[in-house]
Structure formats: structure tokens, C-alpha cells
Coordinates of C-alpha atoms in Angstrom, one line a residue:
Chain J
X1 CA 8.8 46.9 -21.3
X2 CA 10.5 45.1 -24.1
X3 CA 8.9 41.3 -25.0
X4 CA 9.8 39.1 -22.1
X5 CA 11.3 35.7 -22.5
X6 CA 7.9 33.6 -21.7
X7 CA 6.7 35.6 -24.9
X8 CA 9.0 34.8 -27.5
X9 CA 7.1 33.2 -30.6
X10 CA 8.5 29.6 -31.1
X11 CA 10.6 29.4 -28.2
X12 CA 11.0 26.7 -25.9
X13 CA 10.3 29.2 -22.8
X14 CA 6.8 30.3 -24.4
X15 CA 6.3 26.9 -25.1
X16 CA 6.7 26.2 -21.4
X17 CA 4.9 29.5 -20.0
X18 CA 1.9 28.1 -22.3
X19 CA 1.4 24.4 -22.2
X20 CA 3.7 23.5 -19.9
X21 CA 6.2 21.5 -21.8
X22 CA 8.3 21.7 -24.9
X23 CA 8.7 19.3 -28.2
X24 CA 11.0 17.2 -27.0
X25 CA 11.4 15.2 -23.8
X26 CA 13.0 16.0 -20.3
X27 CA 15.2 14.1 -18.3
X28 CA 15.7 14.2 -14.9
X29 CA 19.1 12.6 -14.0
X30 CA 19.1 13.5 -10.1
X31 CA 15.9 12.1 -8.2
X32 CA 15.5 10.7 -4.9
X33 CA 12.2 8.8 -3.5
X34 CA 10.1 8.4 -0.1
X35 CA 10.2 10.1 3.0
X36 CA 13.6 12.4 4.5
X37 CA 14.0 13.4 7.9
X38 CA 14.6 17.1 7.4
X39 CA 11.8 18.1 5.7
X40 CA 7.9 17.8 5.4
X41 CA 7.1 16.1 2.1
X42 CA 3.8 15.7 0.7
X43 CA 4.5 14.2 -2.6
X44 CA 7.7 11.7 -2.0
X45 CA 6.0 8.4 -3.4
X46 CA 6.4 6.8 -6.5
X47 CA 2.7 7.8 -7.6
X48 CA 2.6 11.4 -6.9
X49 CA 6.3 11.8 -8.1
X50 CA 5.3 10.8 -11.1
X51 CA 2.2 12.3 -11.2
X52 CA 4.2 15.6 -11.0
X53 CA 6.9 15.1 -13.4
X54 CA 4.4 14.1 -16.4
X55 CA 3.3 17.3 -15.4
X56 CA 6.1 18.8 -16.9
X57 CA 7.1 16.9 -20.0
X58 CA 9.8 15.1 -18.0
X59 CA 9.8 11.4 -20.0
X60 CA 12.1 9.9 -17.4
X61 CA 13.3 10.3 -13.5
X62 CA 16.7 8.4 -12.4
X63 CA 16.4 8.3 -8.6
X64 CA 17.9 6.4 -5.5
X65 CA 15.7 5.6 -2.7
X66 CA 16.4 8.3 0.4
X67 CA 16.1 5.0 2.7
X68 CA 18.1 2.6 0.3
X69 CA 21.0 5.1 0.8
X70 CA 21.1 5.0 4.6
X71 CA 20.5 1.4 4.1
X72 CA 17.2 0.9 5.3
X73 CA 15.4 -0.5 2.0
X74 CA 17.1 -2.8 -0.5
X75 CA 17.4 -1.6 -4.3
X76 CA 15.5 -4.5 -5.1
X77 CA 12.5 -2.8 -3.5
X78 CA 13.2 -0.1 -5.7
X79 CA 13.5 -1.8 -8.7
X80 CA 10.0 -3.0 -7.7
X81 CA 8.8 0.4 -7.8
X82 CA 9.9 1.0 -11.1
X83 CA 8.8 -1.6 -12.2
X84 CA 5.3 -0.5 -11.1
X85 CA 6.1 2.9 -13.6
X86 CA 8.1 1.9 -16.6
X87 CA 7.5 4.5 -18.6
X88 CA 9.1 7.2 -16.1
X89 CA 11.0 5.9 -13.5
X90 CA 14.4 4.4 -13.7
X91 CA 17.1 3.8 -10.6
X92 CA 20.6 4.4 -9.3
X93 CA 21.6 1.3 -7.5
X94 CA 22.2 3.3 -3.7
X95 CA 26.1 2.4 -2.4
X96 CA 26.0 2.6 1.1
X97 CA 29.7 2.0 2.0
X98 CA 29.4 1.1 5.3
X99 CA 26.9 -2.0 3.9
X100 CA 30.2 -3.7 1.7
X101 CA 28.0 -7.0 1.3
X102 CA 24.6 -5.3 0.3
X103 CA 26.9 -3.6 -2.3
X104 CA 28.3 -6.6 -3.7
X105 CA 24.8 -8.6 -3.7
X106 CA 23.3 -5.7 -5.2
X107 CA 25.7 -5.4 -8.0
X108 CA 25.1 -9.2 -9.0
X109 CA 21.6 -8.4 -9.4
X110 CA 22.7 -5.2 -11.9
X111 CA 21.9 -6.7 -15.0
X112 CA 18.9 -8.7 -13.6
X113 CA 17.4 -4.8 -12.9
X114 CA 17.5 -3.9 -16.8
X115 CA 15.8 -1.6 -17.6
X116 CA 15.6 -0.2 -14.9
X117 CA 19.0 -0.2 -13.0
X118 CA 20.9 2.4 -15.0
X119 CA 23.7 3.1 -12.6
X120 CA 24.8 3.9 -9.1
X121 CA 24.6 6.7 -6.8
X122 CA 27.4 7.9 -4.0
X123 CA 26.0 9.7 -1.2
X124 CA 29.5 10.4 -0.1
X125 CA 29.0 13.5 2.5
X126 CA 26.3 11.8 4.2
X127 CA 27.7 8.3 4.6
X128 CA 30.8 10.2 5.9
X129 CA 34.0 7.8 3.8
X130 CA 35.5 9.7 0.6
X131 CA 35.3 8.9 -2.4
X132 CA 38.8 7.6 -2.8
X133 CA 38.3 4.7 0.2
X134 CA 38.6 1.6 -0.3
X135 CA 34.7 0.9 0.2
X136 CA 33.9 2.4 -2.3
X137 CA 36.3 0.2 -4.2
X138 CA 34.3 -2.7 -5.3
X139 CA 31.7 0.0 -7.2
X140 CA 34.1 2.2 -8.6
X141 CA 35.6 -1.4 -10.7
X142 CA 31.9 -2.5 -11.5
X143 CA 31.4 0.7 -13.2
X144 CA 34.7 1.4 -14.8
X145 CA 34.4 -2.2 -16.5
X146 CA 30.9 -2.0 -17.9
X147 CA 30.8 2.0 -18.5
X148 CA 27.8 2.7 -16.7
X149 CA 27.2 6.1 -14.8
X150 CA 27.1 6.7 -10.9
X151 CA 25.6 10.1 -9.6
X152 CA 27.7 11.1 -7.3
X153 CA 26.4 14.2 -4.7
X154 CA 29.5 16.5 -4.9
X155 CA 30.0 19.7 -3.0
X156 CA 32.6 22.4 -3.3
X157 CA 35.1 22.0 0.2
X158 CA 33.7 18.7 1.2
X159 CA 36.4 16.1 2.4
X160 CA 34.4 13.5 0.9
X161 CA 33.0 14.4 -2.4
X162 CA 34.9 17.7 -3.2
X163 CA 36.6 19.1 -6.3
X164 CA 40.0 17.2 -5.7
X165 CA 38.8 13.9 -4.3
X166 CA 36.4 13.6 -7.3
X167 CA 39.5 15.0 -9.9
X168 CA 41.9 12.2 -8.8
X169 CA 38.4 9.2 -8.6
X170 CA 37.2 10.3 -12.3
X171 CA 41.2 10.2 -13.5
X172 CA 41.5 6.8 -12.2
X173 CA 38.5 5.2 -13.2
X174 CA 38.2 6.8 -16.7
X175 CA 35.4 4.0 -18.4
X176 CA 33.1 5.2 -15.3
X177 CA 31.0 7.8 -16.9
X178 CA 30.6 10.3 -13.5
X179 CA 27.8 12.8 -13.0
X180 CA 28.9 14.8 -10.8
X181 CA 25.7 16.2 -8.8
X182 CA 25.2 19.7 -8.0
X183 CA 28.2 20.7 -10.0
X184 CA 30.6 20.9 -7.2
X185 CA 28.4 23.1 -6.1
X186 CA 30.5 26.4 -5.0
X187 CA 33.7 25.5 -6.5
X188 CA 33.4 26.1 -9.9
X189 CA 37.4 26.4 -10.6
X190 CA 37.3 22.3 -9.8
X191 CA 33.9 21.8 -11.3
X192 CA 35.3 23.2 -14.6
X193 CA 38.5 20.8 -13.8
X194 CA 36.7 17.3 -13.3
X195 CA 35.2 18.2 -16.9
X196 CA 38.2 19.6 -18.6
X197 CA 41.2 17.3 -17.5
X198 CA 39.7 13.9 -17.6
X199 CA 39.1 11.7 -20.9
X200 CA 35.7 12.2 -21.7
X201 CA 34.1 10.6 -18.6
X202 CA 32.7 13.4 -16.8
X203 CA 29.4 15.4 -17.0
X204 CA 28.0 17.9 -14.3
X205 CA 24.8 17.4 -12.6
X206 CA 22.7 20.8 -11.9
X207 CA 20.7 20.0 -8.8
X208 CA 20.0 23.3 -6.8
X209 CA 21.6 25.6 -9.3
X210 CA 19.0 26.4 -12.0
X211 CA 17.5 29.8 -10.5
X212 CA 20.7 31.2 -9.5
X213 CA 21.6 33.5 -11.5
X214 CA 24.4 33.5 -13.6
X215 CA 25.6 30.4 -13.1
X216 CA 24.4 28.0 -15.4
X217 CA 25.9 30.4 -18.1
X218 CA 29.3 30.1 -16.4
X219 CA 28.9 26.2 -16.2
X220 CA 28.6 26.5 -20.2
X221 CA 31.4 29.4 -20.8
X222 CA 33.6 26.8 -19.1
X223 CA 33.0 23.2 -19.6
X224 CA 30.4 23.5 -23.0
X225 CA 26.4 22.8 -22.8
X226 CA 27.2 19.2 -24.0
X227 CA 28.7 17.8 -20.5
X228 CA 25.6 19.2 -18.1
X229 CA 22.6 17.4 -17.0
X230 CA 19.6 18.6 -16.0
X231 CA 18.3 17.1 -12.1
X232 CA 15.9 18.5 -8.9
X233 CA 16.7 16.3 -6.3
X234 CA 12.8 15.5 -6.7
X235 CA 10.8 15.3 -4.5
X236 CA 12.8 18.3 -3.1
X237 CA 12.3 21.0 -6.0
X238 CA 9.6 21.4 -8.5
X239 CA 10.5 20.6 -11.6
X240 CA 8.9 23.6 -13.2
X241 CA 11.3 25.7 -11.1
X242 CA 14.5 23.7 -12.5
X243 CA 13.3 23.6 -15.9
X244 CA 12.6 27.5 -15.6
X245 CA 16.2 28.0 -14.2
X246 CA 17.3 26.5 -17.2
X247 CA 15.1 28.7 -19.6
X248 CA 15.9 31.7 -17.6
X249 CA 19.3 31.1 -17.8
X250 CA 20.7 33.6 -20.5
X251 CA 22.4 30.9 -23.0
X252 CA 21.3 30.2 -26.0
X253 CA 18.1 27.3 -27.0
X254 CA 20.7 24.9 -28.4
X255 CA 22.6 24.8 -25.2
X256 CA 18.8 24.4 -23.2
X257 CA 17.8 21.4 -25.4
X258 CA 21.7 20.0 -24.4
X259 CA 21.1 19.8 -21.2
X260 CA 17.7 19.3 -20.6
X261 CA 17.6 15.9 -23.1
X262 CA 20.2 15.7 -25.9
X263 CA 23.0 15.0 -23.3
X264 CA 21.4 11.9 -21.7
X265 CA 20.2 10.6 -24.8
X266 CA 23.8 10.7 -25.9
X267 CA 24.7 8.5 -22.8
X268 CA 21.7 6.4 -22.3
X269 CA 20.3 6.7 -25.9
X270 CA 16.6 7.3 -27.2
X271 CA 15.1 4.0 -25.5
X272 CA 16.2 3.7 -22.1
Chain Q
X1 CA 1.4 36.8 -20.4
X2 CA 0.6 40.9 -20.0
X3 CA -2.7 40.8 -18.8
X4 CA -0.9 39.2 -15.1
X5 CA 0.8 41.4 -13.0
X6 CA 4.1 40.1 -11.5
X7 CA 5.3 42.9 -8.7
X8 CA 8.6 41.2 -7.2
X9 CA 8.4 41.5 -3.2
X10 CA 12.1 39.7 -2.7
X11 CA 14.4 42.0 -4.4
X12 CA 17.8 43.9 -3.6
X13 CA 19.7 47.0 -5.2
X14 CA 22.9 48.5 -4.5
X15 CA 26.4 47.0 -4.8
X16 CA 27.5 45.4 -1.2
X17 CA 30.2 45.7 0.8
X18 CA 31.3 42.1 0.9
X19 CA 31.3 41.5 -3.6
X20 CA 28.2 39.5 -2.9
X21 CA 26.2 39.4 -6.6
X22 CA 24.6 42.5 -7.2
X23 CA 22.5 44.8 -9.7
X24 CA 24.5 48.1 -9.3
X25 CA 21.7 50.4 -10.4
X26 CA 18.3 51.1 -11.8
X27 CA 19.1 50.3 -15.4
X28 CA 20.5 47.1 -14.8
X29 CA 17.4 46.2 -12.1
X30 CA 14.6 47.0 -15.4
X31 CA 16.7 45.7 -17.4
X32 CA 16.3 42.5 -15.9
X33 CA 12.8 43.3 -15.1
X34 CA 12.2 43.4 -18.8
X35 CA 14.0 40.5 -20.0
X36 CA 11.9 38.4 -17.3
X37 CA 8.6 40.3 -17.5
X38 CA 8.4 41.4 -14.3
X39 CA 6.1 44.6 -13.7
X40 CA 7.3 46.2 -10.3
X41 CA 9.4 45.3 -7.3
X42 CA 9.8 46.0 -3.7
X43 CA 13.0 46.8 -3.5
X44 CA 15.3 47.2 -0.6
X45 CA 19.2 47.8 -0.3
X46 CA 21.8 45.1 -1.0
X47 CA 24.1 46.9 1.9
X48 CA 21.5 47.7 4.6
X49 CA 23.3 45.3 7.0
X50 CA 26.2 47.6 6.5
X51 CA 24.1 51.1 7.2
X52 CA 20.4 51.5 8.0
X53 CA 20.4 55.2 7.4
X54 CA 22.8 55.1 4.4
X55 CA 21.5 52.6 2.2
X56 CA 18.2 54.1 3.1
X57 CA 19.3 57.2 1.3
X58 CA 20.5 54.7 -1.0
X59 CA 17.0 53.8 -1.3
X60 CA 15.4 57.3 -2.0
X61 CA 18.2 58.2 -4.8
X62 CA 17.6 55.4 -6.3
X63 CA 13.7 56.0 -6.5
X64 CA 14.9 59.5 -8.1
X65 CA 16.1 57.1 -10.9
X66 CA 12.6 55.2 -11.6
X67 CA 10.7 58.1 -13.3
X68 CA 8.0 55.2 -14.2
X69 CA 7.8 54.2 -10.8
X70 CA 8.3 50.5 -11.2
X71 CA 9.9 50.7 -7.9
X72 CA 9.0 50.8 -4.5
X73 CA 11.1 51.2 -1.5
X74 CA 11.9 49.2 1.6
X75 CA 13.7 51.6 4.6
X76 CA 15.4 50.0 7.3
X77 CA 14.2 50.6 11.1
X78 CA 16.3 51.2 14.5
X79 CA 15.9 51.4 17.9
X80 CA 13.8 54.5 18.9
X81 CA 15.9 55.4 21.9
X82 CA 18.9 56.7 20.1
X83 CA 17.0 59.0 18.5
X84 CA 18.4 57.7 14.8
X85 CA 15.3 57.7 13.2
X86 CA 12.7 60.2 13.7
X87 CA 9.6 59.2 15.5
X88 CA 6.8 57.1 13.9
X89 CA 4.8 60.1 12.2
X90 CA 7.3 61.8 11.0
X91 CA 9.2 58.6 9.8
X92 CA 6.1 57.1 8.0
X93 CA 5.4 61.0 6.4
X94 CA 9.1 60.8 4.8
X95 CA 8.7 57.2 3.4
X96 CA 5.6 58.5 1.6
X97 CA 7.4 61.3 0.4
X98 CA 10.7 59.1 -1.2
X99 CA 8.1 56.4 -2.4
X100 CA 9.1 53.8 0.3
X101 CA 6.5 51.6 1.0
X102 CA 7.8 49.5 3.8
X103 CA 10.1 48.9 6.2
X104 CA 12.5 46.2 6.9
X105 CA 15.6 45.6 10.2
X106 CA 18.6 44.2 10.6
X107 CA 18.7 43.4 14.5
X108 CA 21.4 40.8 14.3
X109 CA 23.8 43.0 12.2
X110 CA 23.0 46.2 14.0
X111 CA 23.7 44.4 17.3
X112 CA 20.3 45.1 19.0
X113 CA 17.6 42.3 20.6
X114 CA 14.6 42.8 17.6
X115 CA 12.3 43.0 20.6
X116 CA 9.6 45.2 22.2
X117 CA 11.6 47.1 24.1
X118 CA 13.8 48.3 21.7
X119 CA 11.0 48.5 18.8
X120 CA 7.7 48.7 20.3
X121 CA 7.1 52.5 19.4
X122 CA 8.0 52.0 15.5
X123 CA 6.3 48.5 15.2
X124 CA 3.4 49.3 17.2
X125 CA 2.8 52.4 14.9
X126 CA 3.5 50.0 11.6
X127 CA 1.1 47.6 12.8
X128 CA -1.5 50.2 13.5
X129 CA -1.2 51.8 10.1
X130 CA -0.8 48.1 8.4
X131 CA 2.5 49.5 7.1
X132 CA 4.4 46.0 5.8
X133 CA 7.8 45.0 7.7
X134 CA 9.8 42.4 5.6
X135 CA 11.2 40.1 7.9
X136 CA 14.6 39.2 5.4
X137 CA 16.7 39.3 8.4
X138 CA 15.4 36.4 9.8
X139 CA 15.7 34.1 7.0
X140 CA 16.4 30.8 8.5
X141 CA 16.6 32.1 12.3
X142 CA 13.7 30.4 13.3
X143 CA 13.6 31.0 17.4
X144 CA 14.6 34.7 16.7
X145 CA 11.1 34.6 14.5
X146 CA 9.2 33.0 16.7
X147 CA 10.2 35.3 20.1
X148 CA 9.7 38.4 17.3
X149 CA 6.1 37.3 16.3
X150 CA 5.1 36.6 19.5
X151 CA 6.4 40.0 20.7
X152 CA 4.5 41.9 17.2
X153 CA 1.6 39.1 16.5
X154 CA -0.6 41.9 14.6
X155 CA 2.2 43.1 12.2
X156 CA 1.4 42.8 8.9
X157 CA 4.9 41.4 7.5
X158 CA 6.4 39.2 5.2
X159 CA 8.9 36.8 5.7
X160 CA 11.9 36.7 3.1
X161 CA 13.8 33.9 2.7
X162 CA 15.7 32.7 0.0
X163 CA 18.7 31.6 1.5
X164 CA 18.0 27.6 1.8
X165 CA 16.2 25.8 -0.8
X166 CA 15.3 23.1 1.2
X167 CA 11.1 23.9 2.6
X168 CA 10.8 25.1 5.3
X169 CA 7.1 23.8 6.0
X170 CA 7.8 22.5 9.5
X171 CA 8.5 26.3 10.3
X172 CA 6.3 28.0 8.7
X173 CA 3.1 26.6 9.1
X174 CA 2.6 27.1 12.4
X175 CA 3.2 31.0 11.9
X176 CA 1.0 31.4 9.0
X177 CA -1.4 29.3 11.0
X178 CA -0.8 31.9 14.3
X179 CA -0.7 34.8 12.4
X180 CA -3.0 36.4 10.6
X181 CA -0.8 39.3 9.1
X182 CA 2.3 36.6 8.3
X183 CA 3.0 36.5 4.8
X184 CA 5.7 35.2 2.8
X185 CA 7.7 35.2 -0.1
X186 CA 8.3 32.5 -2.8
X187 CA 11.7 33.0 -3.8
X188 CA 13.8 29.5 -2.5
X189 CA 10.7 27.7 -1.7
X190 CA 10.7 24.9 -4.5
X191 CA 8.6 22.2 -2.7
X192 CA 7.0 20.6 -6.1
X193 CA 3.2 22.3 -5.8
X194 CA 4.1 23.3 -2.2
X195 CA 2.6 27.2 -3.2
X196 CA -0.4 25.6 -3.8
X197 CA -0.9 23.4 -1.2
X198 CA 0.4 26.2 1.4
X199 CA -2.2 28.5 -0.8
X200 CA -5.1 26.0 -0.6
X201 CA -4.4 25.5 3.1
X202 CA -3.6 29.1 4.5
X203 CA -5.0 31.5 1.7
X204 CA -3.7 32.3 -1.4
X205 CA -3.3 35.7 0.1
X206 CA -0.8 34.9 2.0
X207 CA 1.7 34.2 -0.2
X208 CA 4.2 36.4 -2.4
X209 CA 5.9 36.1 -5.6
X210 CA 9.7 36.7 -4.8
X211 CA 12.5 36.5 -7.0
X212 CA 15.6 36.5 -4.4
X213 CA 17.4 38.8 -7.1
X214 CA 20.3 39.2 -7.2
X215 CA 21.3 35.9 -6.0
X216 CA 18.2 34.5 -7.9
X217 CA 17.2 34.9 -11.6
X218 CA 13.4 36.6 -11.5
X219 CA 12.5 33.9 -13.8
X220 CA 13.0 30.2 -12.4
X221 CA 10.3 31.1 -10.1
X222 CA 7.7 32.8 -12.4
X223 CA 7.4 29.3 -14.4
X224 CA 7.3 27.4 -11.3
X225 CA 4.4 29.9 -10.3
X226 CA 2.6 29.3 -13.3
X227 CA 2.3 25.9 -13.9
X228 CA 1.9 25.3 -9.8
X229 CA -1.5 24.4 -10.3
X230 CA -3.3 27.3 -9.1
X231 CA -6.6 29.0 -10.1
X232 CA -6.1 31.8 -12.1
X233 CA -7.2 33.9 -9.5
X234 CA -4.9 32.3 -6.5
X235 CA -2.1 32.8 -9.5
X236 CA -3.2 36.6 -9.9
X237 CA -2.9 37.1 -6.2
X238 CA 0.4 35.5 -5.2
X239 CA 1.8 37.0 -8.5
X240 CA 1.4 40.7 -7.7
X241 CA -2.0 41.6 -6.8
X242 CA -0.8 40.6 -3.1
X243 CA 1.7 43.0 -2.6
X244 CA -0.1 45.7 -4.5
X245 CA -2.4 45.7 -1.9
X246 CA -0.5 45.2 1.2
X247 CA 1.2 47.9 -0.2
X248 CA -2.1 50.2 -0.9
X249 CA -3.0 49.5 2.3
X250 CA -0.4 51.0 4.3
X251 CA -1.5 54.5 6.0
X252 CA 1.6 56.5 5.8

């Protein structure tokens, strides 16, 4: 057997197979928090999330509340809970569409969140409205005029977040800066697209695609290590397995450190 | 890393029929093996829901290609009453001569009821002998599971997943909790330190390292393995040393 990956002197993989973490920091730019009806969680809350993400070298987790995005907890609460870990956790401001005056409170408070509010999140599929509705208006202008980021959950086909509702939404609001989670996930064609024909504004999110194989190295041969974020839908995947998918992914160490922290800092800076 | 043995019990070979991803051959199977570290690997046919008998001659010709034997086999199984396989000895007798290890169906595919009826001679035999039945073809058909394992509850078998990624806990603990001889794979389950609380609850025995290649890297889940916060034995076990005995223990 030739040497395997994890035993690589100096690399970041044997780094990771021995202690766990590398020399520089992770960021996590998809989380979510708290209970979800679908699945049995036993570590959803902010202290065990945490507990598990210090784990693995991850310096900071960007997460909307599961129940703040059907509407049931208001992103103050949540800004609460960061405030509670301010050394890891930081928040997506959830956009419930079908709550229009939530949104527009919530967005007045923005700037009282700093740190801790770095964005918004669009949960698109789930809340049923696309993208392109007008209820989703109101957000889109708060974060084309201050250049922030909202995490959008994209999917390839979907009639509310796909590849050409979220071409023509990232073209129109070009100072948004769009992470567009799980990649599109299935349609890479528009995935490389929302990158490659808008101004600058658009980075791809890999939730659920680290582990696959071969993918993460067609993400780069199309779109460049330099727009892709790392993410694990945390408390729904281990980190180590998303920040394995990304060492295991056959591109090269430059391209790893892109996307697991240099991209974010780039956005968000060092001290965020 | 060396002194751990990883033996892969989620793992396909062959080119499909449909373009799916695939590792064509041997070669490129070790190959990837290698680059990962990944000692051995159950492997079964990436076209078996296409052909039981063919892609279990698929199978043996590809074991003709693994003079280090790395590789173990997987056959698939059929109904008994058209006669397409031959009867228990003599099917078990040819698996130990072509280096197959276990056995695998396709019920839903193949167009039969996976049921006692139509199986009962050939699962009856494998449960006897502790021969290993990986249970791939029910990956997410959780009633289908249930009326199979209540139809078979002393097979020794090992459920494959690795087509969801979201964990399946609500399903699976009651069978590991039902059934002694229920085992599964970690390939798609990413729960954050779900191996180890399933290992802590159930048995570390239980429980199978899995890549899911070809759809899956072999290496996303060997760091999530590692650093799940096992004992160094528990990590041992799910590892390789599992299957390596399930395996060992089959009387063919």
C-alpha cells in the first residue's frame, strides 16, 4: 500500500488524523440550532454544539435557529444565545416570509445584534414562496444596501431556490453577497453559473457534499477554490466528517485552506 | 495510522447499467484503497439490481483480479423455487471456493416479496451457518425492514445505507435493540458523535465502517471515525476488526 493521505508528513490531513485540528481556524458558515422534527438529535443545543465544534478546530459556527425559521422563536432569542458563546457562535437573522412584520422588526434590530448578527438566511423550499416574491423583497434591499451575506438553502430543480430563480435574484441584487447553500445541490451546470455570470457577489455553500466523491473537485475545476464555503448543517453532520470530505477531496492544500477559512475571512475578516 | 485495520463493508465494483459513478475495476478499487488507507473491502456488484447471477460472476472474476486478496465478495441470493441458484450447501461450498463471503438480495428489483416463503431455505441455512446478508436493498425502506426482520430475526446481517444523510436513529434503534445479529454500516450516517453514542448504547460491535464507495469518498468517514470519541478499542472494532470477524465466522 502506498502512504495514505492521513499519513502525509506536514499535511493538513495528518494534522487532522493526529490532533484533530489544523494550524489555522475553521469556519462553519451553514449551522442550524435546537430541535427538528425529522430527526432524533442528541446534541442540538447551543452547549453541546459548541462543545462539538471546539472539538474540531472550528473558531466560529453561523447558524439560524430551526424554530426561528418556521417562526416559532424570535432572532432576538438567538442573539441571546450567542451572546451566551461569543467566542463561537454567530447568527443568520431567519426570514420567514410568510411573517413580513417579524422581518421588518427584526431587520431594525440588525445592527443592534453586532457581533453577532452577520447576515440572513432563506429557507426558501421549506417556507414554500421563491426567491424572486415579493416577500422576500424587503430582505433582499436590506442586504443589497449594506453588503451583508444571506445563506440561502438552494437545491438543484426546486421551484423556489433552484439554479435559475437564484441566477436572476443574485443578478439583481448584486451588493448582496449570496451563499448559496448546498451548492445547488444536483445542478452543478447552474451552480457553476450563479458563480460565473454575476459580479463578484456569489459564493457556494457545501453542506451535504463533502464525502461525495468527486464533487468538491468539480465545484473547484469550475468556479475556483476562492468562491466555496465550508458548512454541516450542524447539528445534522459531524463536523469531522465535513472537514474529512474536504481533506479527502483530491484538490490541492491551498484550495483546502480556501474553503475551510481563507474565504470567510476574506468576507467577514479575521475578527468577526 | 497502520497499526488499525480499516476493512470497508459498504463498497461497490463494476460499471452500472444506468452511468451511475462507478470504479470500473480492481485497479482503480486499490487504487483508491491506497490513496485513503483502507486495508480490505466487502465488495459487492455495482449492477446486481440488473442480474443476480451475472454480476455474481462479475464478482468471482473480479476476485481472480485481487491476487493479495484485499477483497472479499458479496453474491446476490434468489428465490429457491426456480431453481436459479443451487441449493444452500452447494451454494455456500461455491462462495468459499470464489472468495465470497456473503450474500446480499435485491427483492424489489427482482420483483419477488423478500419473505419466508420465497427465502426461508437460503436464509434459514445463512442464519444457521452465521453467513452475513447485507441488507443494501433496503436502504431507507423501513416497513419492508421491519416485515424482513421479523420474518429472519436470527440473521446475522448488516444494514447498508448510504443513500440519505439525514440519521436515521428513530429507525434503527429499535432493530439494533430487537436484534441481536443486526449490524450496520457507517457510510451516510453523520450524526455529530452519533457512532459513539449508538456504540456506547448497543455495542460497539454492532457497528461497521462503510465507505458508500463509489458514491462516497472512503475517506470523509475514516476522520469522522477517528476523532468520534471512541476508545481505542470501540475504534478497532467498528474500523475492521467487526467485519473481519463476522466474516471469519461464517461456516461455508
Amino acid at each position: 500500500m502506498r502512504t495514505s493521505i492521513w499519513e502525509k508528513p506536514g499535511s493538513i490531513a495528518e494534522a487532522y488524523w493526529k490532533q484533530g485540528h489544523a494550524d489555522f481556524p475553521v469556519y462553519d458558515m451553514h449551522g442550524h440550532m435546537g430541535s427538528h422534527y425529522a430527526i432524533y438529535f442528541k446534541r442540538c443545543e447551543p452547549a453541546d454544539v459548541v462543545a462539538h465544534i471546539k472539538r474540531a478546530g472550528v473558531k466560529r459556527l453561523v447558524f439560524a435557529h430551526h424554530d426561528a425559521l418556521w417562526g416559532g422563536l424570535r432572532n432576538e432569542k438567538v442573539w441571546e444565545m450567542c451572546c451566551q458563546f461569543p467566542e463561537h457562535l454567530r447568527m443568520y437573522v431567519a426570514i420567514n416570509p410568510h411573517f413580513p412584520e417579524t422581518i421588518k422588526e427584526d431587520l431594525a434590530k440588525f445592527d443592534q445584534w453586532a457581533p453577532f448578527a452577520v447576515g440572513l438566511k432563506f429557507l426558501a423550499d421549506y417556507h414554500r414562496v421563491a426567491v424572486t416574491d415579493k416577500a422576500y423583497e424587503y430582505a433582499l434591499k436590506f442586504a443589497n444596501e449594506r453588503g451583508i451575506p444571506i445563506l440561502n438553502h438552494t437545491w438543484g430543480g426546486s421551484g423556489f431556490d433552484g439554479g435559475p430563480i437564484m441566477l436572476e435574484v443574485t443578478q439583481k441584487y448584486p451588493r448582496a453577497k449570496f451563499f448559496i447553500g448546498h451548492c445547488l445541490y444536483g445542478d452543478w451546470d447552474y451552480a457553476s453559473r450563479v458563480v460565473n455570470e454575476t459580479p463578484g457577489n456569489v459564493w457556494l455553500e457545501l453542506t451535504a457534499i463533502p464525502g461525495e466523491r468527486g464533487i468538491i473537485e468539480m465545484l473547484v475545476e469550475m468556479v475556483g477554490s476562492e468562491r466555496i464555503l465550508y458548512g454541516t448543517d450542524m447539528p445534522w453532520f459531524d463536523e469531522f466528517q465535513g472537514i474529512g470530505g474536504v481533506l479527502s477531496a483530491k484538490i490541492t492544500e491551498d484550495d483546502m485552506r480556501n474553503i475551510l477559512y481563507r474565504n470567510a475571512e476574506s468576507i467577514l475578516g479575521k475578527n468577526w | 495510522m497502520k497499526d488499525c485495520l480499516f476493512f470497508d463493508a459498504n463498497c461497490k465494483l463494476g460499471a452500472g447499467a444506468a452511468g451511475e459513478a462507478c470504479l470500473p475495476d480492481v485497479s482503480a478499487l486499490l487504487s483508491e484503497m491506497d490513496y485513503y488507507g483502507v486495508d480490505r473491502a466487502l465488495i459487492r456488484h455495482t449492477n446486481i439490481i440488473k442480474g443476480a447471477l451475472t454480476s455474481n460472476e462479475k464478482i468471482a472474476e473480479f476476485l481472480c483480479d485481487d491476487p493479495q486478496k484485499r477483497l472479499c465478495g458479496t453474491w446476490c441470493i434468489l428465490p429457491s423455487q426456480c431453481d436459479e441458484i443451487p441449493a444452500p450447501e452447494l451454494f455456500f461450498s461455491q462462495m468459499k471456493a470464489a472468495r465470497v463471503g456473503a450474500i446480499t438480495l435485491s427483492p424489489f428489483e427482482h420483483r419477488y416479496v423478500p419473505c419466508r416463503l420465497t427465502l426461508g431455505k437460503i436464509l434459514d441455512a445463512a442464519a444457521e451457518r452465521k453467513v452475513p446478508v447485507l441488507l443494501d436493498a433496503f436502504a431507507g425502506r423501513w416497513t419492508e425492514l421491519y416485515a424482513f426482520m421479523k420474518e429472519f430475526p436470527y440473521l446475522t446481517c448488516i444494514y447498508l445505507e448510504s443513500i440519505g444523510k439525514w440519521g436515521s436513529d428513530r429507525n434503527l434503534r429499535p432493530l439494533l435493540e430487537n436484534y441481536e445479529g443486526f449490524h450496520i454500516d457507517t457510510a451516510g450516517y453523520w450524526v455529530p458523535e452519533g457512532i459513539r453514542d449508538l456504540a456506547e448504547k448497543y455495542g460497539a460491535e454492532r457497528i461497521l465502517y462503510g465507505s458508500g464507495s463509489p458514491r462516497y469518498n472512503h475517506g470523509n468517514g475514516m476522520l469522522q471515525l477517528r476523532h468520534n470519541g471512541l476508545n481505542d478499542n470501540d475504534f478497532a472494532l467498528i474500523a475492521g476488526k467487526n467485519l473481519e470477524r463476522l466474516l471469519k465466522g461464517a461456516e461455508l
